JSON list of C-alpha atoms in Angstrom, two decimals:
[
{"chain": "A", "resi": 174, "resn": "UNK", "atom": "CA", "xyz": [5.62, 13.41, -18.88]},
{"chain": "A", "resi": 175, "resn": "UNK", "atom": "CA", "xyz": [2.08, 13.07, -17.68]},
{"chain": "A", "resi": 176, "resn": "UNK", "atom": "CA", "xyz": [0.99, 15.00, -14.62]},
{"chain": "A", "resi": 177, "resn": "UNK", "atom": "CA", "xyz": [-2.13, 16.04, -12.76]},
{"chain": "A", "resi": 178, "resn": "UNK", "atom": "CA", "xyz": [-2.94, 19.21, -10.85]},
{"chain": "A", "resi": 179, "resn": "UNK", "atom": "CA", "xyz": [-5.54, 19.33, -8.12]},
{"chain": "A", "resi": 180, "resn": "UNK", "atom": "CA", "xyz": [-6.87, 22.85, -7.99]},
{"chain": "A", "resi": 181, "resn": "UNK", "atom": "CA", "xyz": [-8.02, 22.91, -4.36]},
{"chain": "A", "resi": 182, "resn": "UNK", "atom": "CA", "xyz": [-6.05, 21.70, -1.36]},
{"chain": "A", "resi": 183, "resn": "UNK", "atom": "CA", "xyz": [-9.12, 21.91, 0.91]},
{"chain": "A", "resi": 184, "resn": "UNK", "atom": "CA", "xyz": [-12.85, 21.75, 0.20]},
{"chain": "A", "resi": 185, "resn": "UNK", "atom": "CA", "xyz": [-15.60, 22.07, 2.79]},
{"chain": "A", "resi": 186, "resn": "UNK", "atom": "CA", "xyz": [-19.22, 21.19, 2.13]},
{"chain": "A", "resi": 187, "resn": "UNK", "atom": "CA", "xyz": [-22.29, 20.68, 4.27]},
{"chain": "A", "resi": 188, "resn": "UNK", "atom": "CA", "xyz": [-23.79, 17.24, 4.58]},
{"chain": "A", "resi": 189, "resn": "UNK", "atom": "CA", "xyz": [-26.35, 16.66, 1.83]},
{"chain": "A", "resi": 190, "resn": "UNK", "atom": "CA", "xyz": [-24.87, 19.24, -0.56]},
{"chain": "A", "resi": 191, "resn": "UNK", "atom": "CA", "xyz": [-22.96, 18.49, -3.76]},
{"chain": "A", "resi": 192, "resn": "UNK", "atom": "CA", "xyz": [-19.24, 17.78, -3.85]},
{"chain": "A", "resi": 193, "resn": "UNK", "atom": "CA", "xyz": [-16.89, 19.01, -6.58]},
{"chain": "A", "resi": 194, "resn": "UNK", "atom": "CA", "xyz": [-13.17, 18.19, -6.47]},
{"chain": "A", "resi": 195, "resn": "UNK", "atom": "CA", "xyz": [-11.23, 19.58, -9.41]},
{"chain": "A", "resi": 196, "resn": "UNK", "atom": "CA", "xyz": [-8.40, 17.97, -11.34]},
{"chain": "A", "resi": 197, "resn": "UNK", "atom": "CA", "xyz": [-6.63, 19.00, -14.52]},
{"chain": "A", "resi": 198, "resn": "UNK", "atom": "CA", "xyz": [-4.29, 16.72, -16.40]},
{"chain": "A", "resi": 199, "resn": "UNK", "atom": "CA", "xyz": [-1.36, 17.32, -18.67]},
{"chain": "A", "resi": 200, "resn": "UNK", "atom": "CA", "xyz": [-0.78, 14.80, -21.39]},
{"chain": "A", "resi": 201, "resn": "UNK", "atom": "CA", "xyz": [0.09, 14.77, -25.04]},
{"chain": "A", "resi": 202, "resn": "UNK", "atom": "CA", "xyz": [-2.08, 11.72, -25.68]},
{"chain": "A", "resi": 203, "resn": "UNK", "atom": "CA", "xyz": [-5.04, 9.94, -24.17]},
{"chain": "A", "resi": 204, "resn": "UNK", "atom": "CA", "xyz": [-4.27, 9.68, -20.46]},
{"chain": "A", "resi": 205, "resn": "UNK", "atom": "CA", "xyz": [-5.13, 7.04, -17.93]},
{"chain": "A", "resi": 206, "resn": "UNK", "atom": "CA", "xyz": [-6.75, 8.77, -14.98]},
{"chain": "A", "resi": 207, "resn": "UNK", "atom": "CA", "xyz": [-7.90, 7.64, -11.56]},
{"chain": "A", "resi": 208, "resn": "UNK", "atom": "CA", "xyz": [-9.33, 9.00, -8.36]},
{"chain": "A", "resi": 209, "resn": "UNK", "atom": "CA", "xyz": [-8.18, 7.41, -5.10]},
{"chain": "A", "resi": 210, "resn": "UNK", "atom": "CA", "xyz": [-9.47, 8.16, -1.61]},
{"chain": "A", "resi": 211, "resn": "UNK", "atom": "CA", "xyz": [-7.58, 7.99, 1.66]},
{"chain": "A", "resi": 212, "resn": "UNK", "atom": "CA", "xyz": [-9.47, 7.97, 4.94]},
{"chain": "A", "resi": 213, "resn": "UNK", "atom": "CA", "xyz": [-7.57, 9.04, 8.06]},
{"chain": "A", "resi": 214, "resn": "UNK", "atom": "CA", "xyz": [-4.78, 6.65, 8.98]},
{"chain": "A", "resi": 215, "resn": "UNK", "atom": "CA", "xyz": [-5.80, 4.26, 6.22]},
{"chain": "A", "resi": 216, "resn": "UNK", "atom": "CA", "xyz": [-4.36, 3.11, 2.93]},
{"chain": "A", "resi": 217, "resn": "UNK", "atom": "CA", "xyz": [-5.60, 4.28, -0.44]},
{"chain": "A", "resi": 218, "resn": "UNK", "atom": "CA", "xyz": [-8.70, 2.93, -2.14]},
{"chain": "A", "resi": 219, "resn": "UNK", "atom": "CA", "xyz": [-9.61, 3.24, -5.80]},
{"chain": "A", "resi": 220, "resn": "UNK", "atom": "CA", "xyz": [-12.78, 5.29, -6.35]},
{"chain": "A", "resi": 221, "resn": "UNK", "atom": "CA", "xyz": [-12.94, 5.15, -10.12]},
{"chain": "A", "resi": 222, "resn": "UNK", "atom": "CA", "xyz": [-10.85, 5.09, -13.27]},
{"chain": "A", "resi": 223, "resn": "UNK", "atom": "CA", "xyz": [-11.15, 6.47, -16.79]},
{"chain": "A", "resi": 224, "resn": "UNK", "atom": "CA", "xyz": [-11.01, 3.73, -19.39]},
{"chain": "A", "resi": 225, "resn": "UNK", "atom": "CA", "xyz": [-11.81, 5.82, -22.50]},
{"chain": "A", "resi": 226, "resn": "UNK", "atom": "CA", "xyz": [-14.96, 3.74, -23.02]},
{"chain": "A", "resi": 227, "resn": "UNK", "atom": "CA", "xyz": [-17.13, 6.56, -21.67]},
{"chain": "A", "resi": 228, "resn": "UNK", "atom": "CA", "xyz": [-16.43, 10.12, -20.66]},
{"chain": "A", "resi": 229, "resn": "UNK", "atom": "CA", "xyz": [-18.66, 9.88, -17.58]},
{"chain": "A", "resi": 230, "resn": "UNK", "atom": "CA", "xyz": [-17.23, 7.38, -15.16]},
{"chain": "A", "resi": 231, "resn": "UNK", "atom": "CA", "xyz": [-19.16, 6.04, -12.21]},
{"chain": "A", "resi": 232, "resn": "UNK", "atom": "CA", "xyz": [-17.33, 4.89, -9.12]},
{"chain": "A", "resi": 233, "resn": "UNK", "atom": "CA", "xyz": [-18.03, 3.58, -5.68]},
{"chain": "A", "resi": 234, "resn": "UNK", "atom": "CA", "xyz": [-20.05, 5.33, -2.98]},
{"chain": "A", "resi": 235, "resn": "UNK", "atom": "CA", "xyz": [-21.97, 7.51, -5.45]},
{"chain": "A", "resi": 236, "resn": "UNK", "atom": "CA", "xyz": [-18.96, 9.34, -6.87]},
{"chain": "A", "resi": 237, "resn": "UNK", "atom": "CA", "xyz": [-18.50, 10.01, -10.55]},
{"chain": "A", "resi": 238, "resn": "UNK", "atom": "CA", "xyz": [-16.06, 11.89, -12.74]},
{"chain": "A", "resi": 239, "resn": "UNK", "atom": "CA", "xyz": [-16.29, 13.37, -16.20]},
{"chain": "A", "resi": 240, "resn": "UNK", "atom": "CA", "xyz": [-13.41, 13.33, -18.64]},
{"chain": "A", "resi": 241, "resn": "UNK", "atom": "CA", "xyz": [-13.36, 16.54, -20.69]},
{"chain": "A", "resi": 242, "resn": "UNK", "atom": "CA", "xyz": [-10.64, 16.57, -23.31]},
{"chain": "A", "resi": 243, "resn": "UNK", "atom": "CA", "xyz": [-11.35, 20.15, -24.39]},
{"chain": "A", "resi": 244, "resn": "UNK", "atom": "CA", "xyz": [-10.75, 21.34, -20.84]},
{"chain": "A", "resi": 245, "resn": "UNK", "atom": "CA", "xyz": [-8.11, 18.71, -19.92]},
{"chain": "A", "resi": 246, "resn": "UNK", "atom": "CA", "xyz": [-10.12, 18.06, -16.78]},
{"chain": "A", "resi": 247, "resn": "UNK", "atom": "CA", "xyz": [-11.28, 15.06, -14.78]},
{"chain": "A", "resi": 248, "resn": "UNK", "atom": "CA", "xyz": [-13.32, 16.54, -11.94]},
{"chain": "A", "resi": 249, "resn": "UNK", "atom": "CA", "xyz": [-14.84, 14.33, -9.24]},
{"chain": "A", "resi": 250, "resn": "UNK", "atom": "CA", "xyz": [-18.42, 14.91, -8.16]},
{"chain": "A", "resi": 251, "resn": "UNK", "atom": "CA", "xyz": [-21.05, 13.54, -5.84]},
{"chain": "A", "resi": 252, "resn": "UNK", "atom": "CA", "xyz": [-24.64, 14.82, -5.68]},
{"chain": "A", "resi": 253, "resn": "UNK", "atom": "CA", "xyz": [-25.00, 14.65, -1.91]},
{"chain": "A", "resi": 254, "resn": "UNK", "atom": "CA", "xyz": [-22.16, 14.55, 0.59]},
{"chain": "A", "resi": 255, "resn": "UNK", "atom": "CA", "xyz": [-22.19, 12.20, 3.55]},
{"chain": "A", "resi": 256, "resn": "UNK", "atom": "CA", "xyz": [-20.18, 12.53, 6.72]},
{"chain": "A", "resi": 257, "resn": "UNK", "atom": "CA", "xyz": [-18.30, 9.36, 5.82]},
{"chain": "A", "resi": 258, "resn": "UNK", "atom": "CA", "xyz": [-16.97, 11.07, 2.66]},
{"chain": "A", "resi": 259, "resn": "UNK", "atom": "CA", "xyz": [-14.60, 13.18, 4.74]},
{"chain": "A", "resi": 260, "resn": "UNK", "atom": "CA", "xyz": [-11.17, 12.10, 3.54]},
{"chain": "A", "resi": 261, "resn": "UNK", "atom": "CA", "xyz": [-8.30, 13.07, 1.28]},
{"chain": "A", "resi": 262, "resn": "UNK", "atom": "CA", "xyz": [-8.82, 12.55, -2.42]},
{"chain": "A", "resi": 263, "resn": "UNK", "atom": "CA", "xyz": [-6.09, 12.10, -4.98]},
{"chain": "A", "resi": 264, "resn": "UNK", "atom": "CA", "xyz": [-6.28, 12.54, -8.72]},
{"chain": "A", "resi": 265, "resn": "UNK", "atom": "CA", "xyz": [-3.79, 10.17, -10.30]},
{"chain": "A", "resi": 266, "resn": "UNK", "atom": "CA", "xyz": [-2.37, 9.35, -13.71]},
{"chain": "A", "resi": 267, "resn": "UNK", "atom": "CA", "xyz": [-0.27, 6.41, -14.79]},
{"chain": "A", "resi": 268, "resn": "UNK", "atom": "CA", "xyz": [2.50, 5.96, -17.31]},
{"chain": "A", "resi": 269, "resn": "UNK", "atom": "CA", "xyz": [5.54, 3.89, -18.10]},
{"chain": "A", "resi": 270, "resn": "UNK", "atom": "CA", "xyz": [5.99, 0.20, -18.68]},
{"chain": "A", "resi": 271, "resn": "UNK", "atom": "CA", "xyz": [4.97, -0.63, -15.12]},
{"chain": "A", "resi": 272, "resn": "UNK", "atom": "CA", "xyz": [2.06, 1.82, -15.15]},
{"chain": "A", "resi": 273, "resn": "UNK", "atom": "CA", "xyz": [3.67, 3.81, -12.39]},
{"chain": "A", "resi": 274, "resn": "UNK", "atom": "CA", "xyz": [1.28, 6.20, -10.69]},
{"chain": "A", "resi": 275, "resn": "UNK", "atom": "CA", "xyz": [1.80, 9.95, -10.50]},
{"chain": "A", "resi": 276, "resn": "UNK", "atom": "CA", "xyz": [-0.29, 11.60, -7.81]},
{"chain": "A", "resi": 277, "resn": "UNK", "atom": "CA", "xyz": [-1.71, 15.06, -7.49]},
{"chain": "A", "resi": 278, "resn": "UNK", "atom": "CA", "xyz": [-1.06, 16.84, -4.22]},
{"chain": "A", "resi": 279, "resn": "UNK", "atom": "CA", "xyz": [-4.44, 15.87, -2.83]},
{"chain": "A", "resi": 280, "resn": "UNK", "atom": "CA", "xyz": [-7.67, 17.58, -1.78]},
{"chain": "A", "resi": 281, "resn": "UNK", "atom": "CA", "xyz": [-8.83, 17.34, 1.80]},
{"chain": "A", "resi": 282, "resn": "UNK", "atom": "CA", "xyz": [-12.62, 17.11, 1.90]},
{"chain": "A", "resi": 283, "resn": "UNK", "atom": "CA", "xyz": [-14.38, 18.23, 5.07]},
{"chain": "A", "resi": 284, "resn": "UNK", "atom": "CA", "xyz": [-18.10, 17.49, 5.49]},
{"chain": "A", "resi": 285, "resn": "UNK", "atom": "CA", "xyz": [-19.88, 19.74, 7.95]},
{"chain": "A", "resi": 286, "resn": "UNK", "atom": "CA", "xyz": [-22.97, 18.57, 9.84]},
{"chain": "B", "resi": 219, "resn": "UNK", "atom": "CA", "xyz": [-7.49, -13.13, 2.51]},
{"chain": "B", "resi": 220, "resn": "UNK", "atom": "CA", "xyz": [-4.78, -10.78, 3.78]},
{"chain": "B", "resi": 221, "resn": "UNK", "atom": "CA", "xyz": [-4.20, -8.92, 0.50]},
{"chain": "B", "resi": 222, "resn": "UNK", "atom": "CA", "xyz": [-1.26, -6.62, 1.00]},
{"chain": "B", "resi": 223, "resn": "UNK", "atom": "CA", "xyz": [0.31, -6.05, 4.40]},
{"chain": "B", "resi": 224, "resn": "UNK", "atom": "CA", "xyz": [3.08, -3.86, 5.70]},
{"chain": "B", "resi": 225, "resn": "UNK", "atom": "CA", "xyz": [5.20, -4.12, 8.81]},
{"chain": "B", "resi": 226, "resn": "UNK", "atom": "CA", "xyz": [5.91, -2.47, 11.07]},
{"chain": "B", "resi": 227, "resn": "UNK", "atom": "CA", "xyz": [2.98, -0.06, 11.05]},
{"chain": "B", "resi": 228, "resn": "UNK", "atom": "CA", "xyz": [4.90, 2.46, 13.15]},
{"chain": "B", "resi": 229, "resn": "UNK", "atom": "CA", "xyz": [8.64, 2.88, 13.56]},
{"chain": "B", "resi": 230, "resn": "UNK", "atom": "CA", "xyz": [10.83, 5.35, 15.40]},
{"chain": "B", "resi": 231, "resn": "UNK", "atom": "CA", "xyz": [14.53, 5.29, 14.66]},
{"chain": "B", "resi": 232, "resn": "UNK", "atom": "CA", "xyz": [17.59, 7.49, 14.92]},
{"chain": "B", "resi": 233, "resn": "UNK", "atom": "CA", "xyz": [19.64, 9.21, 12.26]},
{"chain": "B", "resi": 234, "resn": "UNK", "atom": "CA", "xyz": [22.22, 6.90, 10.76]},
{"chain": "B", "resi": 235, "resn": "UNK", "atom": "CA", "xyz": [20.50, 3.64, 11.63]},
{"chain": "B", "resi": 236, "resn": "UNK", "atom": "CA", "xyz": [19.45, 1.07, 9.08]},
{"chain": "B", "resi": 237, "resn": "UNK", "atom": "CA", "xyz": [15.73, 0.43, 8.82]},
{"chain": "B", "resi": 238, "resn": "UNK", "atom": "CA", "xyz": [13.85, -2.14, 6.75]},
{"chain": "B", "resi": 239, "resn": "UNK", "atom": "CA", "xyz": [10.17, -1.83, 5.94]},
{"chain": "B", "resi": 240, "resn": "UNK", "atom": "CA", "xyz": [8.43, -5.00, 4.89]},
{"chain": "B", "resi": 241, "resn": "UNK", "atom": "CA", "xyz": [5.71, -5.51, 2.31]},
{"chain": "B", "resi": 242, "resn": "UNK", "atom": "CA", "xyz": [3.91, -8.76, 1.59]},
{"chain": "B", "resi": 243, "resn": "UNK", "atom": "CA", "xyz": [1.13, -9.49, -0.91]},
{"chain": "B", "resi": 244, "resn": "UNK", "atom": "CA", "xyz": [-0.94, -12.64, -1.33]},
{"chain": "B", "resi": 245, "resn": "UNK", "atom": "CA", "xyz": [-2.28, -12.04, -4.86]},
{"chain": "B", "resi": 246, "resn": "UNK", "atom": "CA", "xyz": [0.86, -13.11, -6.77]},
{"chain": "B", "resi": 247, "resn": "UNK", "atom": "CA", "xyz": [0.85, -9.74, -8.54]},
{"chain": "B", "resi": 248, "resn": "UNK", "atom": "CA", "xyz": [3.85, -9.24, -10.79]},
{"chain": "B", "resi": 249, "resn": "UNK", "atom": "CA", "xyz": [4.37, -5.57, -9.98]},
{"chain": "B", "resi": 250, "resn": "UNK", "atom": "CA", "xyz": [5.10, -4.03, -6.63]},
{"chain": "B", "resi": 251, "resn": "UNK", "atom": "CA", "xyz": [5.75, -0.41, -5.72]},
{"chain": "B", "resi": 252, "resn": "UNK", "atom": "CA", "xyz": [6.99, 1.73, -2.85]},
{"chain": "B", "resi": 253, "resn": "UNK", "atom": "CA", "xyz": [5.69, 5.26, -2.38]},
{"chain": "B", "resi": 254, "resn": "UNK", "atom": "CA", "xyz": [6.30, 7.89, 0.25]},
{"chain": "B", "resi": 255, "resn": "UNK", "atom": "CA", "xyz": [3.68, 10.40, 1.31]},
{"chain": "B", "resi": 256, "resn": "UNK", "atom": "CA", "xyz": [4.62, 13.84, 2.53]},
{"chain": "B", "resi": 257, "resn": "UNK", "atom": "CA", "xyz": [2.42, 16.87, 3.17]},
{"chain": "B", "resi": 258, "resn": "UNK", "atom": "CA", "xyz": [1.88, 18.87, 0.01]},
{"chain": "B", "resi": 259, "resn": "UNK", "atom": "CA", "xyz": [3.45, 16.26, -2.26]},
{"chain": "B", "resi": 260, "resn": "UNK", "atom": "CA", "xyz": [0.84, 13.55, -2.52]},
{"chain": "B", "resi": 261, "resn": "UNK", "atom": "CA", "xyz": [2.55, 10.20, -3.00]},
{"chain": "B", "resi": 262, "resn": "UNK", "atom": "CA", "xyz": [5.85, 9.87, -4.81]},
{"chain": "B", "resi": 263, "resn": "UNK", "atom": "CA", "xyz": [7.29, 6.69, -6.24]},
{"chain": "B", "resi": 264, "resn": "UNK", "atom": "CA", "xyz": [10.53, 5.48, -4.68]},
{"chain": "B", "resi": 265, "resn": "UNK", "atom": "CA", "xyz": [11.15, 2.13, -6.39]},
{"chain": "B", "resi": 266, "resn": "UNK", "atom": "CA", "xyz": [9.17, -0.46, -8.26]},
{"chain": "B", "resi": 267, "resn": "UNK", "atom": "CA", "xyz": [9.59, -4.05, -9.31]},
{"chain": "B", "resi": 268, "resn": "UNK", "atom": "CA", "xyz": [8.20, -5.79, -12.37]},
{"chain": "B", "resi": 269, "resn": "UNK", "atom": "CA", "xyz": [8.98, -9.29, -11.11]},
{"chain": "B", "resi": 270, "resn": "UNK", "atom": "CA", "xyz": [11.30, -11.16, -8.78]},
{"chain": "B", "resi": 271, "resn": "UNK", "atom": "CA", "xyz": [14.87, -9.91, -9.18]},
{"chain": "B", "resi": 272, "resn": "UNK", "atom": "CA", "xyz": [13.79, -6.99, -11.39]},
{"chain": "B", "resi": 273, "resn": "UNK", "atom": "CA", "xyz": [13.71, -3.56, -9.77]},
{"chain": "B", "resi": 274, "resn": "UNK", "atom": "CA", "xyz": [13.88, 0.01, -11.03]},
{"chain": "B", "resi": 275, "resn": "UNK", "atom": "CA", "xyz": [14.10, 3.53, -9.66]},
{"chain": "B", "resi": 276, "resn": "UNK", "atom": "CA", "xyz": [11.17, 5.85, -9.32]},
{"chain": "B", "resi": 277, "resn": "UNK", "atom": "CA", "xyz": [11.03, 9.58, -8.74]},
{"chain": "B", "resi": 278, "resn": "UNK", "atom": "CA", "xyz": [12.80, 9.72, -5.35]},
{"chain": "B", "resi": 279, "resn": "UNK", "atom": "CA", "xyz": [15.15, 6.70, -4.97]},
{"chain": "B", "resi": 280, "resn": "UNK", "atom": "CA", "xyz": [18.12, 8.31, -3.21]},
{"chain": "B", "resi": 281, "resn": "UNK", "atom": "CA", "xyz": [18.87, 6.82, 0.20]},
{"chain": "B", "resi": 282, "resn": "UNK", "atom": "CA", "xyz": [16.76, 3.72, -0.37]},
{"chain": "B", "resi": 283, "resn": "UNK", "atom": "CA", "xyz": [17.54, 0.14, -1.40]},
{"chain": "B", "resi": 284, "resn": "UNK", "atom": "CA", "xyz": [15.09, -2.55, -2.48]},
{"chain": "B", "resi": 285, "resn": "UNK", "atom": "CA", "xyz": [15.24, -6.22, -3.26]},
{"chain": "B", "resi": 286, "resn": "UNK", "atom": "CA", "xyz": [12.77, -8.79, -4.47]},
{"chain": "B", "resi": 287, "resn": "UNK", "atom": "CA", "xyz": [13.87, -12.38, -4.14]},
{"chain": "B", "resi": 288, "resn": "UNK", "atom": "CA", "xyz": [10.29, -13.67, -3.96]},
{"chain": "B", "resi": 289, "resn": "UNK", "atom": "CA", "xyz": [7.24, -12.47, -5.86]},
{"chain": "B", "resi": 290, "resn": "UNK", "atom": "CA", "xyz": [5.24, -11.86, -2.70]},
{"chain": "B", "resi": 291, "resn": "UNK", "atom": "CA", "xyz": [7.79, -9.77, -0.77]},
{"chain": "B", "resi": 292, "resn": "UNK", "atom": "CA", "xyz": [9.26, -6.37, -1.53]},
{"chain": "B", "resi": 293, "resn": "UNK", "atom": "CA", "xyz": [11.29, -4.94, 1.36]},
{"chain": "B", "resi": 294, "resn": "UNK", "atom": "CA", "xyz": [12.48, -1.33, 1.41]},
{"chain": "B", "resi": 295, "resn": "UNK", "atom": "CA", "xyz": [15.70, -0.53, 3.28]},
{"chain": "B", "resi": 296, "resn": "UNK", "atom": "CA", "xyz": [16.93, 2.83, 4.45]},
{"chain": "B", "resi": 297, "resn": "UNK", "atom": "CA", "xyz": [20.65, 2.12, 4.75]},
{"chain": "B", "resi": 298, "resn": "UNK", "atom": "CA", "xyz": [21.43, 5.18, 6.88]},
{"chain": "B", "resi": 299, "resn": "UNK", "atom": "CA", "xyz": [18.25, 6.94, 7.90]},
{"chain": "B", "resi": 300, "resn": "UNK", "atom": "CA", "xyz": [18.03, 10.73, 7.71]},
{"chain": "B", "resi": 301, "resn": "UNK", "atom": "CA", "xyz": [15.44, 13.10, 9.14]},
{"chain": "B", "resi": 302, "resn": "UNK", "atom": "CA", "xyz": [14.24, 13.92, 5.65]},
{"chain": "B", "resi": 303, "resn": "UNK", "atom": "CA", "xyz": [13.11, 10.30, 5.36]},
{"chain": "B", "resi": 304, "resn": "UNK", "atom": "CA", "xyz": [10.49, 10.83, 8.06]},
{"chain": "B", "resi": 305, "resn": "UNK", "atom": "CA", "xyz": [7.35, 10.03, 6.13]},
{"chain": "B", "resi": 306, "resn": "UNK", "atom": "CA", "xyz": [4.50, 7.60, 5.62]},
{"chain": "B", "resi": 307, "resn": "UNK", "atom": "CA", "xyz": [5.48, 4.75, 3.33]},
{"chain": "B", "resi": 308, "resn": "UNK", "atom": "CA", "xyz": [2.98, 2.85, 1.22]},
{"chain": "B", "resi": 309, "resn": "UNK", "atom": "CA", "xyz": [3.53, -0.37, -0.61]},
{"chain": "B", "resi": 310, "resn": "UNK", "atom": "CA", "xyz": [1.30, -1.27, -3.56]},
{"chain": "B", "resi": 311, "resn": "UNK", "atom": "CA", "xyz": [0.92, -4.13, -5.98]},
{"chain": "B", "resi": 312, "resn": "UNK", "atom": "CA", "xyz": [-0.68, -4.68, -9.37]},
{"chain": "B", "resi": 313, "resn": "UNK", "atom": "CA", "xyz": [-0.73, -6.97, -12.36]},
{"chain": "B", "resi": 314, "resn": "UNK", "atom": "CA", "xyz": [0.85, -4.29, -14.56]},
{"chain": "B", "resi": 315, "resn": "UNK", "atom": "CA", "xyz": [-1.09, -5.72, -17.41]},
{"chain": "B", "resi": 316, "resn": "UNK", "atom": "CA", "xyz": [-3.04, -2.86, -18.82]},
{"chain": "B", "resi": 317, "resn": "UNK", "atom": "CA", "xyz": [-3.59, 0.76, -19.62]},
{"chain": "B", "resi": 318, "resn": "UNK", "atom": "CA", "xyz": [-5.91, 1.26, -16.69]},
{"chain": "B", "resi": 319, "resn": "UNK", "atom": "CA", "xyz": [-4.18, -1.01, -14.27]},
{"chain": "B", "resi": 320, "resn": "UNK", "atom": "CA", "xyz": [-5.40, -0.71, -10.69]},
{"chain": "B", "resi": 321, "resn": "UNK", "atom": "CA", "xyz": [-2.86, -0.69, -7.90]},
{"chain": "B", "resi": 322, "resn": "UNK", "atom": "CA", "xyz": [-3.77, -2.02, -4.48]},
{"chain": "B", "resi": 323, "resn": "UNK", "atom": "CA", "xyz": [-2.27, -0.29, -1.48]},
{"chain": "B", "resi": 324, "resn": "UNK", "atom": "CA", "xyz": [-1.17, -1.50, 1.90]},
{"chain": "B", "resi": 325, "resn": "UNK", "atom": "CA", "xyz": [-2.11, 0.33, 5.11]},
{"chain": "B", "resi": 326, "resn": "UNK", "atom": "CA", "xyz": [1.18, 2.22, 5.30]},
{"chain": "B", "resi": 327, "resn": "UNK", "atom": "CA", "xyz": [4.13, 2.49, 7.68]},
{"chain": "B", "resi": 328, "resn": "UNK", "atom": "CA", "xyz": [4.66, 5.69, 9.63]},
{"chain": "B", "resi": 329, "resn": "UNK", "atom": "CA", "xyz": [8.39, 6.28, 10.07]},
{"chain": "B", "resi": 330, "resn": "UNK", "atom": "CA", "xyz": [9.88, 8.90, 12.34]},
{"chain": "B", "resi": 331, "resn": "UNK", "atom": "CA", "xyz": [13.62, 9.53, 12.15]},
{"chain": "B", "resi": 332, "resn": "UNK", "atom": "CA", "xyz": [14.99, 11.44, 15.14]}
]
């Protein structure tokens, strides 16, 4: 079964500094991978998804993620954090006939002024 | 364009009572899903549906019942609520058509079982 592991439950950065949220995946074949974001008391929004067309995936709001097969990783990055980036971020994989989603446990991102 | 809506947004109930959470989508997506979100667990799939009258269990189905008589609606029923079912419940929908299918999430229902 496919699964994802988010390596940090909490990350704090200062506004204007880079963001790195780490995710490792477990899969015996080419996985489908996503990053979703959840702002406080809101639903989930898709940030980006890995389509296998390119290893560097660009998403919304300046986020990007790099698929590294050799490291089984799909880390999320942003060059410069903004206060509005404070949220919980989920690394997600999908499988099964209905493309059911399997979520990591989440990383809470805090952006300090 | 309402997208996907859930009702109620907040619900307090007592142990043993029956509770139904509603989910409605306006995109005519074939697939619909119910997830629960608990601290430290991310979201876990409860049930999903590939089409009207077709449903299947997810990772944590015990204590829940679903139905789907119309494509746009996917209600989730807790037949006899327990405290362990206190959670935030998210409904999602998608076309289910591809390898990198995107699911679209509702705003969630916060359920407290006393």
